């Protein structure tokens, strides 16, 4: 997933630290979401900016092609970052077999390639908070003017949802199921084979390099709609559903810290925490404030299947393992970065 949001951030950070970077990506995002969601522009930027970047236009489900890339580098591979995915729980329902093959089978192909050719290399996987299904919706929530909020007496109120939340007996969406399968595979290759693997269960990851589309890329697509005057559709919950947001550069830095001091079969919840949380309504107001434009919105009373009403990530486990990891981007800085990036990309 080297030309996607998180993958490209990892490419840039590891390259900055002196690594030679081999990137695998076949721009399936354009297949999922249409041509304007293509990441080819990001590939061009990587090839322009990174002198030690080599690109392989390969489908991660192609066991032979993936194996040949891993074989080429062999034991010199020092880290594997797996950020390739079909990322939308809405899209998954259109083509369940494609979704599962990309997210679950593709992950298995990469794990096997790593086990065969570089078993000692840390393996960092971008999982999702959708592995918890709609279990967060059973938390005691109350409706406020602009957001749903957790009861202040609940243990998750201060720091967010931690890794103890169950993944069972809930509605995941088909996307959530395929990513849960991949998440468990990553854990199992750590625990069963002793590989240094970690599943990073991400909430809303975002940033200026995001090719936001309606079905994936909440803040990026929201800002694009704001700048272009497109109607933005709000799906259910009165637009008060809450997410915490994390910039892709901060995620890539998580991978860097993990790969320098890896652990076996770990799971981390990943997000910006309470201080970087917002509802859809609050995000709209921020986009309007930053851009100086008024949003054009449309409300649909039907919420998305398996969608979270309130989700804030507890990142204290990762911070306890890697106390030197810095969280550099707050919510407004994230949206300003997205605004500036879209303004540049939308120029004629």
PDB file of C-alpha atoms in Angstrom, residues 81-344:
ATOM      1  CA  UNK A  81       4.777  -2.251   6.756  1.00  0.00           C
ATOM      2  CA  UNK A  82       1.457  -3.612   5.490  1.00  0.00           C
ATOM      3  CA  UNK A  83      -0.920  -0.730   4.738  1.00  0.00           C
ATOM      4  CA  UNK A  84      -2.692  -2.208   1.695  1.00  0.00           C
ATOM      5  CA  UNK A  85      -6.442  -2.778   1.956  1.00  0.00           C
ATOM      6  CA  UNK A  86      -9.943  -2.445   0.657  1.00  0.00           C
ATOM      7  CA  UNK A  87     -10.757   0.209   3.280  1.00  0.00           C
ATOM      8  CA  UNK A  88     -14.511   0.835   3.111  1.00  0.00           C
ATOM      9  CA  UNK A  89     -17.175  -1.100   4.999  1.00  0.00           C
ATOM     10  CA  UNK A  90     -19.796   0.263   2.585  1.00  0.00           C
ATOM     11  CA  UNK A  91     -17.922  -0.872  -0.538  1.00  0.00           C
ATOM     12  CA  UNK A  92     -17.319  -4.361   0.879  1.00  0.00           C
ATOM     13  CA  UNK A  93     -21.010  -5.209   0.624  1.00  0.00           C
ATOM     14  CA  UNK A  94     -20.871  -4.688  -3.174  1.00  0.00           C
ATOM     15  CA  UNK A  95     -18.089  -7.225  -3.715  1.00  0.00           C
ATOM     16  CA  UNK A  96     -17.613  -9.334  -0.570  1.00  0.00           C
ATOM     17  CA  UNK A  97     -15.269 -11.807  -2.269  1.00  0.00           C
ATOM     18  CA  UNK A  98     -12.974  -9.037  -3.517  1.00  0.00           C
ATOM     19  CA  UNK A  99     -12.970  -7.368  -0.122  1.00  0.00           C
ATOM     20  CA  UNK A 100     -12.093 -10.589   1.702  1.00  0.00           C
ATOM     21  CA  UNK A 101      -9.453 -11.631  -0.802  1.00  0.00           C
ATOM     22  CA  UNK A 102      -7.668  -8.268  -0.601  1.00  0.00           C
ATOM     23  CA  UNK A 103      -7.862  -7.822   3.154  1.00  0.00           C
ATOM     24  CA  UNK A 104      -7.556 -11.386   4.460  1.00  0.00           C
ATOM     25  CA  UNK A 105      -5.882 -13.415   1.694  1.00  0.00           C
ATOM     26  CA  UNK A 106      -3.565 -10.546   0.765  1.00  0.00           C
ATOM     27  CA  UNK A 107      -2.412 -10.318   4.370  1.00  0.00           C
ATOM     28  CA  UNK A 108      -1.788 -14.068   4.469  1.00  0.00           C
ATOM     29  CA  UNK A 109       0.300 -13.836   1.269  1.00  0.00           C
ATOM     30  CA  UNK A 110       2.448 -11.075   2.776  1.00  0.00           C
ATOM     31  CA  UNK A 111       2.898 -12.889   6.084  1.00  0.00           C
ATOM     32  CA  UNK A 112       3.973 -16.071   4.304  1.00  0.00           C
ATOM     33  CA  UNK A 113       6.413 -14.134   2.106  1.00  0.00           C
ATOM     34  CA  UNK A 114       7.897 -12.515   5.196  1.00  0.00           C
ATOM     35  CA  UNK A 115       8.098 -15.839   7.043  1.00  0.00           C
ATOM     36  CA  UNK A 116       9.864 -17.444   4.088  1.00  0.00           C
ATOM     37  CA  UNK A 117      12.356 -14.694   3.275  1.00  0.00           C
ATOM     38  CA  UNK A 118      12.770 -12.368   6.288  1.00  0.00           C
ATOM     39  CA  UNK A 119      11.259 -14.030   9.375  1.00  0.00           C
ATOM     40  CA  UNK A 120      13.182 -11.780  11.766  1.00  0.00           C
ATOM     41  CA  UNK A 121      11.905  -8.539  10.205  1.00  0.00           C
ATOM     42  CA  UNK A 122       9.257  -6.654  12.214  1.00  0.00           C
ATOM     43  CA  UNK A 123       5.836  -6.772  10.522  1.00  0.00           C
ATOM     44  CA  UNK A 124       3.540  -3.794  11.202  1.00  0.00           C
ATOM     45  CA  UNK A 125      -0.049  -4.157   9.995  1.00  0.00           C
ATOM     46  CA  UNK A 126      -2.669  -1.412   9.639  1.00  0.00           C
ATOM     47  CA  UNK A 127      -5.758  -2.995  11.173  1.00  0.00           C
ATOM     48  CA  UNK A 128      -8.960  -1.126  12.094  1.00  0.00           C
ATOM     49  CA  UNK A 129     -11.231  -0.364  15.016  1.00  0.00           C
ATOM     50  CA  UNK A 130     -13.971  -2.115  12.993  1.00  0.00           C
ATOM     51  CA  UNK A 131     -12.626  -5.389  14.450  1.00  0.00           C
ATOM     52  CA  UNK A 132     -14.743  -4.454  17.487  1.00  0.00           C
ATOM     53  CA  UNK A 133     -17.876  -4.362  15.335  1.00  0.00           C
ATOM     54  CA  UNK A 134     -20.648  -2.266  16.809  1.00  0.00           C
ATOM     55  CA  UNK A 135     -19.753  -3.208  20.402  1.00  0.00           C
ATOM     56  CA  UNK A 136     -18.860   0.461  21.135  1.00  0.00           C
ATOM     57  CA  UNK A 137     -22.519   1.342  20.479  1.00  0.00           C
ATOM     58  CA  UNK A 138     -23.483  -0.551  23.628  1.00  0.00           C
ATOM     59  CA  UNK A 139     -21.543   1.922  25.766  1.00  0.00           C
ATOM     60  CA  UNK A 140     -23.673   4.338  27.868  1.00  0.00           C
ATOM     61  CA  UNK A 141     -23.951   7.338  25.536  1.00  0.00           C
ATOM     62  CA  UNK A 142     -25.801  10.615  25.879  1.00  0.00           C
ATOM     63  CA  UNK A 143     -26.773  13.068  23.182  1.00  0.00           C
ATOM     64  CA  UNK A 144     -25.375  16.599  23.412  1.00  0.00           C
ATOM     65  CA  UNK A 145     -25.896  19.597  21.138  1.00  0.00           C
ATOM     66  CA  UNK A 146     -23.170  18.724  18.618  1.00  0.00           C
ATOM     67  CA  UNK A 147     -22.053  15.199  19.530  1.00  0.00           C
ATOM     68  CA  UNK A 148     -22.781  11.915  21.210  1.00  0.00           C
ATOM     69  CA  UNK A 149     -20.711  11.576  24.351  1.00  0.00           C
ATOM     70  CA  UNK A 150     -19.820   8.797  26.774  1.00  0.00           C
ATOM     71  CA  UNK A 151     -21.045   9.026  30.351  1.00  0.00           C
ATOM     72  CA  UNK A 152     -18.335  10.690  32.423  1.00  0.00           C
ATOM     73  CA  UNK A 153     -18.412   7.890  35.002  1.00  0.00           C
ATOM     74  CA  UNK A 154     -17.361   5.262  32.469  1.00  0.00           C
ATOM     75  CA  UNK A 155     -13.712   4.044  32.557  1.00  0.00           C
ATOM     76  CA  UNK A 156     -13.320   4.808  28.830  1.00  0.00           C
ATOM     77  CA  UNK A 157     -14.393   8.460  29.167  1.00  0.00           C
ATOM     78  CA  UNK A 158     -10.999   9.934  29.963  1.00  0.00           C
ATOM     79  CA  UNK A 159      -8.686   7.917  27.712  1.00  0.00           C
ATOM     80  CA  UNK A 160     -10.966   6.152  25.227  1.00  0.00           C
ATOM     81  CA  UNK A 161     -11.573   2.540  24.213  1.00  0.00           C
ATOM     82  CA  UNK A 162      -8.756   0.131  24.987  1.00  0.00           C
ATOM     83  CA  UNK A 163      -7.765  -3.258  23.588  1.00  0.00           C
ATOM     84  CA  UNK A 164      -9.886  -5.194  26.099  1.00  0.00           C
ATOM     85  CA  UNK A 165     -13.110  -4.487  24.175  1.00  0.00           C
ATOM     86  CA  UNK A 166     -14.585  -7.706  22.790  1.00  0.00           C
ATOM     87  CA  UNK A 167     -14.554  -8.473  19.079  1.00  0.00           C
ATOM     88  CA  UNK A 168     -17.332 -11.083  19.467  1.00  0.00           C
ATOM     89  CA  UNK A 169     -21.149 -11.008  19.248  1.00  0.00           C
ATOM     90  CA  UNK A 170     -21.434  -7.797  17.251  1.00  0.00           C
ATOM     91  CA  UNK A 171     -22.185  -6.568  13.722  1.00  0.00           C
ATOM     92  CA  UNK A 172     -18.882  -5.823  12.031  1.00  0.00           C
ATOM     93  CA  UNK A 173     -19.803  -5.124   8.394  1.00  0.00           C
ATOM     94  CA  UNK A 174     -18.162  -7.430   5.862  1.00  0.00           C
ATOM     95  CA  UNK A 175     -15.144  -5.118   5.801  1.00  0.00           C
ATOM     96  CA  UNK A 176     -14.833  -5.507   9.560  1.00  0.00           C
ATOM     97  CA  UNK A 177     -14.891  -9.283   9.182  1.00  0.00           C
ATOM     98  CA  UNK A 178     -12.163  -9.372   6.523  1.00  0.00           C
ATOM     99  CA  UNK A 179      -9.958  -7.033   8.559  1.00  0.00           C
ATOM    100  CA  UNK A 180     -10.588  -9.045  11.732  1.00  0.00           C
ATOM    101  CA  UNK A 181      -9.421 -12.172   9.908  1.00  0.00           C
ATOM    102  CA  UNK A 182      -6.267 -10.324   8.862  1.00  0.00           C
ATOM    103  CA  UNK A 183      -5.761  -8.931  12.369  1.00  0.00           C
ATOM    104  CA  UNK A 184      -5.947 -12.443  13.870  1.00  0.00           C
ATOM    105  CA  UNK A 185      -3.564 -13.791  11.232  1.00  0.00           C
ATOM    106  CA  UNK A 186      -1.013 -11.122  12.134  1.00  0.00           C
ATOM    107  CA  UNK A 187      -1.332 -11.962  15.825  1.00  0.00           C
ATOM    108  CA  UNK A 188      -1.111 -15.705  15.145  1.00  0.00           C
ATOM    109  CA  UNK A 189       2.019 -15.452  13.015  1.00  0.00           C
ATOM    110  CA  UNK A 190       3.547 -13.690  15.990  1.00  0.00           C
ATOM    111  CA  UNK A 191       2.385 -16.109  18.659  1.00  0.00           C
ATOM    112  CA  UNK A 192       2.629 -19.353  16.642  1.00  0.00           C
ATOM    113  CA  UNK A 193       5.750 -18.686  14.576  1.00  0.00           C
ATOM    114  CA  UNK A 194       7.442 -16.195  16.903  1.00  0.00           C
ATOM    115  CA  UNK A 195       7.485 -13.404  14.326  1.00  0.00           C
ATOM    116  CA  UNK A 196       7.679  -9.784  15.480  1.00  0.00           C
ATOM    117  CA  UNK A 197       4.207  -8.723  14.409  1.00  0.00           C
ATOM    118  CA  UNK A 198       1.808  -6.011  15.525  1.00  0.00           C
ATOM    119  CA  UNK A 199      -1.744  -5.104  14.485  1.00  0.00           C
ATOM    120  CA  UNK A 200      -2.413  -1.372  14.761  1.00  0.00           C
ATOM    121  CA  UNK A 201      -6.201  -1.025  15.192  1.00  0.00           C
ATOM    122  CA  UNK A 202      -6.733   2.360  13.628  1.00  0.00           C
ATOM    123  CA  UNK A 203      -9.641   4.753  13.846  1.00  0.00           C
ATOM    124  CA  UNK A 204      -9.704   7.695  11.419  1.00  0.00           C
ATOM    125  CA  UNK A 205      -6.269   8.044   9.869  1.00  0.00           C
ATOM    126  CA  UNK A 206      -5.926  11.070   7.655  1.00  0.00           C
ATOM    127  CA  UNK A 207      -3.707  13.833   6.300  1.00  0.00           C
ATOM    128  CA  UNK A 208      -2.856  15.828   3.207  1.00  0.00           C
ATOM    129  CA  UNK A 209      -1.824  12.755   1.217  1.00  0.00           C
ATOM    130  CA  UNK A 210      -5.296  11.228   1.475  1.00  0.00           C
ATOM    131  CA  UNK A 211      -7.217  10.669  -1.766  1.00  0.00           C
ATOM    132  CA  UNK A 212     -10.498  11.050   0.097  1.00  0.00           C
ATOM    133  CA  UNK A 213     -13.704   9.589  -1.383  1.00  0.00           C
ATOM    134  CA  UNK A 214     -17.244   9.465  -0.030  1.00  0.00           C
ATOM    135  CA  UNK A 215     -16.950   5.832   1.032  1.00  0.00           C
ATOM    136  CA  UNK A 216     -13.556   6.281   2.681  1.00  0.00           C
ATOM    137  CA  UNK A 217     -11.519   9.201   3.974  1.00  0.00           C
ATOM    138  CA  UNK A 218     -13.888  11.172   6.218  1.00  0.00           C
ATOM    139  CA  UNK A 219     -11.965  14.410   6.847  1.00  0.00           C
ATOM    140  CA  UNK A 220     -10.228  14.497   3.470  1.00  0.00           C
ATOM    141  CA  UNK A 221     -13.451  14.076   1.526  1.00  0.00           C
ATOM    142  CA  UNK A 222     -15.233  16.534   3.809  1.00  0.00           C
ATOM    143  CA  UNK A 223     -12.652  19.246   3.131  1.00  0.00           C
ATOM    144  CA  UNK A 224     -12.718  18.540  -0.599  1.00  0.00           C
ATOM    145  CA  UNK A 225     -16.498  18.949  -0.645  1.00  0.00           C
ATOM    146  CA  UNK A 226     -16.101  22.207   1.252  1.00  0.00           C
ATOM    147  CA  UNK A 227     -13.558  23.609  -1.208  1.00  0.00           C
ATOM    148  CA  UNK A 228     -15.430  22.494  -4.327  1.00  0.00           C
ATOM    149  CA  UNK A 229     -18.940  23.246  -3.117  1.00  0.00           C
ATOM    150  CA  UNK A 230     -19.964  19.613  -3.474  1.00  0.00           C
ATOM    151  CA  UNK A 231     -22.881  18.349  -1.402  1.00  0.00           C
ATOM    152  CA  UNK A 232     -21.642  16.295   1.567  1.00  0.00           C
ATOM    153  CA  UNK A 233     -23.993  13.520   2.686  1.00  0.00           C
ATOM    154  CA  UNK A 234     -24.299  12.880   6.430  1.00  0.00           C
ATOM    155  CA  UNK A 235     -25.322   9.290   7.203  1.00  0.00           C
ATOM    156  CA  UNK A 236     -27.480   9.027  10.326  1.00  0.00           C
ATOM    157  CA  UNK A 237     -27.071   9.797  14.044  1.00  0.00           C
ATOM    158  CA  UNK A 238     -27.918  13.488  13.346  1.00  0.00           C
ATOM    159  CA  UNK A 239     -24.297  13.973  12.307  1.00  0.00           C
ATOM    160  CA  UNK A 240     -23.265  13.691  15.949  1.00  0.00           C
ATOM    161  CA  UNK A 241     -21.217  10.485  15.603  1.00  0.00           C
ATOM    162  CA  UNK A 242     -17.733  10.963  17.065  1.00  0.00           C
ATOM    163  CA  UNK A 243     -14.295   9.836  15.887  1.00  0.00           C
ATOM    164  CA  UNK A 244     -10.775  10.618  16.995  1.00  0.00           C
ATOM    165  CA  UNK A 245      -8.350  11.426  14.204  1.00  0.00           C
ATOM    166  CA  UNK A 246      -4.652  10.780  13.705  1.00  0.00           C
ATOM    167  CA  UNK A 247      -2.322  12.161  11.052  1.00  0.00           C
ATOM    168  CA  UNK A 248      -0.643   9.567   8.830  1.00  0.00           C
ATOM    169  CA  UNK A 249       2.799  10.935   9.711  1.00  0.00           C
ATOM    170  CA  UNK A 250       2.155  10.173  13.388  1.00  0.00           C
ATOM    171  CA  UNK A 251       1.052   6.638  12.441  1.00  0.00           C
ATOM    172  CA  UNK A 252       4.195   6.103  10.373  1.00  0.00           C
ATOM    173  CA  UNK A 253       6.231   7.211  13.367  1.00  0.00           C
ATOM    174  CA  UNK A 254       4.455   4.541  15.427  1.00  0.00           C
ATOM    175  CA  UNK A 255       5.681   1.953  12.918  1.00  0.00           C
ATOM    176  CA  UNK A 256       9.206   3.378  13.134  1.00  0.00           C
ATOM    177  CA  UNK A 257       9.273   3.077  16.914  1.00  0.00           C
ATOM    178  CA  UNK A 258       7.832  -0.442  16.801  1.00  0.00           C
ATOM    179  CA  UNK A 259      10.337  -1.614  14.174  1.00  0.00           C
ATOM    180  CA  UNK A 260      13.280  -0.287  16.189  1.00  0.00           C
ATOM    181  CA  UNK A 261      12.167  -2.255  19.254  1.00  0.00           C
ATOM    182  CA  UNK A 262       9.652  -4.869  18.049  1.00  0.00           C
ATOM    183  CA  UNK A 263       7.473  -7.159  20.114  1.00  0.00           C
ATOM    184  CA  UNK A 264       5.718 -10.442  19.263  1.00  0.00           C
ATOM    185  CA  UNK A 265       2.021 -10.701  18.359  1.00  0.00           C
ATOM    186  CA  UNK A 266       1.020  -7.284  19.719  1.00  0.00           C
ATOM    187  CA  UNK A 267      -2.217  -5.338  19.310  1.00  0.00           C
ATOM    188  CA  UNK A 268      -2.477  -1.565  19.665  1.00  0.00           C
ATOM    189  CA  UNK A 269      -5.438   0.784  19.408  1.00  0.00           C
ATOM    190  CA  UNK A 270      -4.379   3.735  17.279  1.00  0.00           C
ATOM    191  CA  UNK A 271      -5.896   7.217  17.127  1.00  0.00           C
ATOM    192  CA  UNK A 272      -5.505  10.797  18.202  1.00  0.00           C
ATOM    193  CA  UNK A 273      -7.302  10.325  21.511  1.00  0.00           C
ATOM    194  CA  UNK A 274      -9.952  12.514  23.106  1.00  0.00           C
ATOM    195  CA  UNK A 275      -8.130  15.751  22.288  1.00  0.00           C
ATOM    196  CA  UNK A 276      -8.341  14.985  18.561  1.00  0.00           C
ATOM    197  CA  UNK A 277     -11.948  13.824  18.515  1.00  0.00           C
ATOM    198  CA  UNK A 278     -14.846  15.473  16.708  1.00  0.00           C
ATOM    199  CA  UNK A 279     -18.325  14.740  15.464  1.00  0.00           C
ATOM    200  CA  UNK A 280     -19.308  15.166  11.825  1.00  0.00           C
ATOM    201  CA  UNK A 281     -21.081  18.411  12.744  1.00  0.00           C
ATOM    202  CA  UNK A 282     -18.010  19.704  14.577  1.00  0.00           C
ATOM    203  CA  UNK A 283     -15.760  18.754  11.662  1.00  0.00           C
ATOM    204  CA  UNK A 284     -18.028  20.635   9.258  1.00  0.00           C
ATOM    205  CA  UNK A 285     -17.764  23.782  11.391  1.00  0.00           C
ATOM    206  CA  UNK A 286     -13.966  23.444  11.471  1.00  0.00           C
ATOM    207  CA  UNK A 287     -13.765  23.024   7.687  1.00  0.00           C
ATOM    208  CA  UNK A 288     -15.888  26.143   7.242  1.00  0.00           C
ATOM    209  CA  UNK A 289     -13.695  28.086   9.675  1.00  0.00           C
ATOM    210  CA  UNK A 290     -10.429  27.055   7.978  1.00  0.00           C
ATOM    211  CA  UNK A 291     -11.624  27.471   4.392  1.00  0.00           C
ATOM    212  CA  UNK A 292     -13.843  30.511   4.815  1.00  0.00           C
ATOM    213  CA  UNK A 293     -16.530  28.674   2.820  1.00  0.00           C
ATOM    214  CA  UNK A 294     -19.959  27.406   3.779  1.00  0.00           C
ATOM    215  CA  UNK A 295     -20.591  23.669   3.500  1.00  0.00           C
ATOM    216  CA  UNK A 296     -23.368  22.238   1.364  1.00  0.00           C
ATOM    217  CA  UNK A 297     -24.733  19.249   3.305  1.00  0.00           C
ATOM    218  CA  UNK A 298     -27.482  16.686   2.901  1.00  0.00           C
ATOM    219  CA  UNK A 299     -28.754  14.531   5.781  1.00  0.00           C
ATOM    220  CA  UNK A 300     -29.761  10.885   5.292  1.00  0.00           C
ATOM    221  CA  UNK A 301     -31.510   9.274   8.247  1.00  0.00           C
ATOM    222  CA  UNK A 302     -30.081   5.824   7.417  1.00  0.00           C
ATOM    223  CA  UNK A 303     -26.838   5.151   9.288  1.00  0.00           C
ATOM    224  CA  UNK A 304     -24.172   2.854   7.899  1.00  0.00           C
ATOM    225  CA  UNK A 305     -24.285  -0.807   8.959  1.00  0.00           C
ATOM    226  CA  UNK A 306     -21.906  -1.461  11.847  1.00  0.00           C
ATOM    227  CA  UNK A 307     -21.005   2.217  12.135  1.00  0.00           C
ATOM    228  CA  UNK A 308     -19.790   3.534  15.471  1.00  0.00           C
ATOM    229  CA  UNK A 309     -21.785   6.219  17.265  1.00  0.00           C
ATOM    230  CA  UNK A 310     -18.829   7.125  19.488  1.00  0.00           C
ATOM    231  CA  UNK A 311     -15.267   5.934  19.156  1.00  0.00           C
ATOM    232  CA  UNK A 312     -12.211   7.453  20.812  1.00  0.00           C
ATOM    233  CA  UNK A 313      -8.989   5.419  20.904  1.00  0.00           C
ATOM    234  CA  UNK A 314      -7.042   4.731  24.077  1.00  0.00           C
ATOM    235  CA  UNK A 315      -3.399   4.870  22.918  1.00  0.00           C
ATOM    236  CA  UNK A 316      -1.912   4.464  26.393  1.00  0.00           C
ATOM    237  CA  UNK A 317      -0.754   0.870  25.759  1.00  0.00           C
ATOM    238  CA  UNK A 318       1.388   1.922  22.811  1.00  0.00           C
ATOM    239  CA  UNK A 319       2.699   4.908  24.743  1.00  0.00           C
ATOM    240  CA  UNK A 320       3.635   2.676  27.686  1.00  0.00           C
ATOM    241  CA  UNK A 321       5.698   0.482  25.337  1.00  0.00           C
ATOM    242  CA  UNK A 322       7.153   3.410  23.348  1.00  0.00           C
ATOM    243  CA  UNK A 323       7.211   6.469  25.629  1.00  0.00           C
ATOM    244  CA  UNK A 324       9.394   8.471  23.215  1.00  0.00           C
ATOM    245  CA  UNK A 325       6.746   8.427  20.467  1.00  0.00           C
ATOM    246  CA  UNK A 326       5.463  11.987  19.948  1.00  0.00           C
ATOM    247  CA  UNK A 327       1.928  12.948  18.900  1.00  0.00           C
ATOM    248  CA  UNK A 328       2.657  15.953  16.680  1.00  0.00           C
ATOM    249  CA  UNK A 329      -0.639  16.855  14.966  1.00  0.00           C
ATOM    250  CA  UNK A 330      -3.785  18.100  16.701  1.00  0.00           C
ATOM    251  CA  UNK A 331      -7.181  18.203  15.014  1.00  0.00           C
ATOM    252  CA  UNK A 332      -6.979  21.745  13.640  1.00  0.00           C
ATOM    253  CA  UNK A 333      -3.443  21.186  12.335  1.00  0.00           C
ATOM    254  CA  UNK A 334      -4.635  18.013  10.588  1.00  0.00           C
ATOM    255  CA  UNK A 335      -7.488  19.851   8.867  1.00  0.00           C
ATOM    256  CA  UNK A 336      -5.254  22.777   7.896  1.00  0.00           C
ATOM    257  CA  UNK A 337      -2.820  20.308   6.308  1.00  0.00           C
ATOM    258  CA  UNK A 338      -5.677  18.650   4.402  1.00  0.00           C
ATOM    259  CA  UNK A 339      -7.013  22.043   3.307  1.00  0.00           C
ATOM    260  CA  UNK A 340      -3.638  23.189   1.969  1.00  0.00           C
ATOM    261  CA  UNK A 341      -2.989  19.883   0.199  1.00  0.00           C
ATOM    262  CA  UNK A 342      -6.381  19.915  -1.552  1.00  0.00           C
ATOM    263  CA  UNK A 343      -5.949  23.536  -2.598  1.00  0.00           C
ATOM    264  CA  UNK A 344      -2.665  22.620  -4.256  1.00  0.00           C
TER     265      UNK A 344
END
